Amino acid sequence: MTSSAGKLVFHAVHAGGTLVRGVRAAIDPSARNPAAAGRPASGWLAVTVYRECSELESAALPAPLAEFGDRIEVRVRPAPGGKGTELAARMRDGQPPGKALNRLSGSDPQADLRAALRRAKQVFEVGEVLAVDPAPHGKRSATPGGALLEAWTRVAPKGGVR
C-alpha cells in the first residue's frame, strides 16, 4: 500500500471511530465517561437470591450487611421473571465510589458493600459464606510482578463484575 493510501485509510478509520463515539454518547450519556458506565446512577447494587421474597423479608439482615448498620438502606423485591428475590443495597450518604488507588488499598465503601452483598447472598442460599482454600504453593516471590499480583488478589473479592 502506498503512503498516501495508508494515510487515507488511517484518517477514514479515525473519522469513523469519532462518529461512532459521538452516536454512542448521544444514545447513552454514560458512554462519555467509560469509568462511570459500570456504576449504577442510583447507587443501588443488587444480587438475585434464589429464595422466595417472603423468606428474605421475614429474616433479619445477615451479618455481612448488618455490619453496615444505618449507613446503608436495603430493598427486597421479587426478581424479574419470578426467578427468586432481588436484594439491593446502597450507601445512605450517596458516597461516590473511591478512586482506583483507594480500591487497590481496599478502602472503597462501595466495593465493601458489593462484597457484603455477595456474602449475604451466600448466607441466604447456602447458610454460610463459602471460602476458598489458600493457595497451596505458599507465598509468591518478592518481585514487582508478585507484589502486584498479591495486591490484586487481596482486593479481588470486592471487585465484582463491572
XYZ file of N, CA, C and O in Angstrom, residues 8-26 31:
80
model
N -4.805 7.853 4.036
C -6.233 7.994 3.780
C -7.038 6.979 4.591
O -8.055 7.322 5.202
N -6.571 5.733 4.623
C -7.243 4.691 5.408
C -7.214 5.046 6.882
O -8.217 4.932 7.590
N -6.063 5.513 7.381
C -5.946 5.891 8.790
C -6.952 6.975 9.147
O -7.661 6.887 10.144
N -7.048 8.022 8.323
C -7.970 9.129 8.613
C -9.429 8.682 8.509
O -10.282 9.140 9.274
N -9.720 7.775 7.591
C -11.087 7.273 7.447
C -11.491 6.465 8.687
O -12.602 6.619 9.212
N -10.582 5.618 9.162
C -10.860 4.823 10.368
C -11.017 5.741 11.571
O -11.911 5.573 12.394
N -10.153 6.741 11.689
C -10.226 7.682 12.814
C -11.551 8.439 12.796
O -12.206 8.590 13.835
N -11.968 8.911 11.616
C -13.237 9.636 11.495
C -14.414 8.720 11.830
O -15.369 9.138 12.498
N -14.362 7.462 11.385
C -15.429 6.517 11.712
C -15.535 6.268 13.204
O -16.630 6.219 13.767
N -14.382 6.122 13.868
C -14.385 5.918 15.314
C -14.955 7.112 16.051
O -15.713 6.977 17.012
N -14.595 8.308 15.613
C -15.123 9.527 16.228
C -16.631 9.608 16.048
O -17.361 9.962 16.979
N -17.114 9.248 14.883
C -18.552 9.257 14.612
C -19.288 8.255 15.497
O -20.317 8.574 16.103
N -18.747 7.045 15.615
C -19.381 6.016 16.452
C -19.423 6.463 17.911
O -20.433 6.314 18.595
N -18.312 7.025 18.431
C -18.300 7.513 19.819
C -19.332 8.613 20.032
O -20.001 8.668 21.054
N -19.482 9.505 19.042
C -20.467 10.579 19.158
C -21.894 10.056 19.198
O -22.712 10.521 19.985
N -22.190 9.073 18.361
C -23.530 8.482 18.339
C -23.802 7.753 19.654
O -24.873 7.883 20.242
N -22.812 6.985 20.140
C -22.991 6.269 21.412
C -23.223 7.236 22.560
O -24.043 6.994 23.438
N -22.497 8.364 22.565
C -22.655 9.346 23.633
C -24.030 10.002 23.576
O -24.610 10.333 24.605
N -24.574 10.181 22.374
C -25.912 10.763 22.243
C -26.984 9.793 22.721
O -27.966 10.197 23.344
N -21.743 6.722 28.195
C -20.681 6.313 27.276
C -19.596 7.373 27.170
O -18.491 7.091 26.756
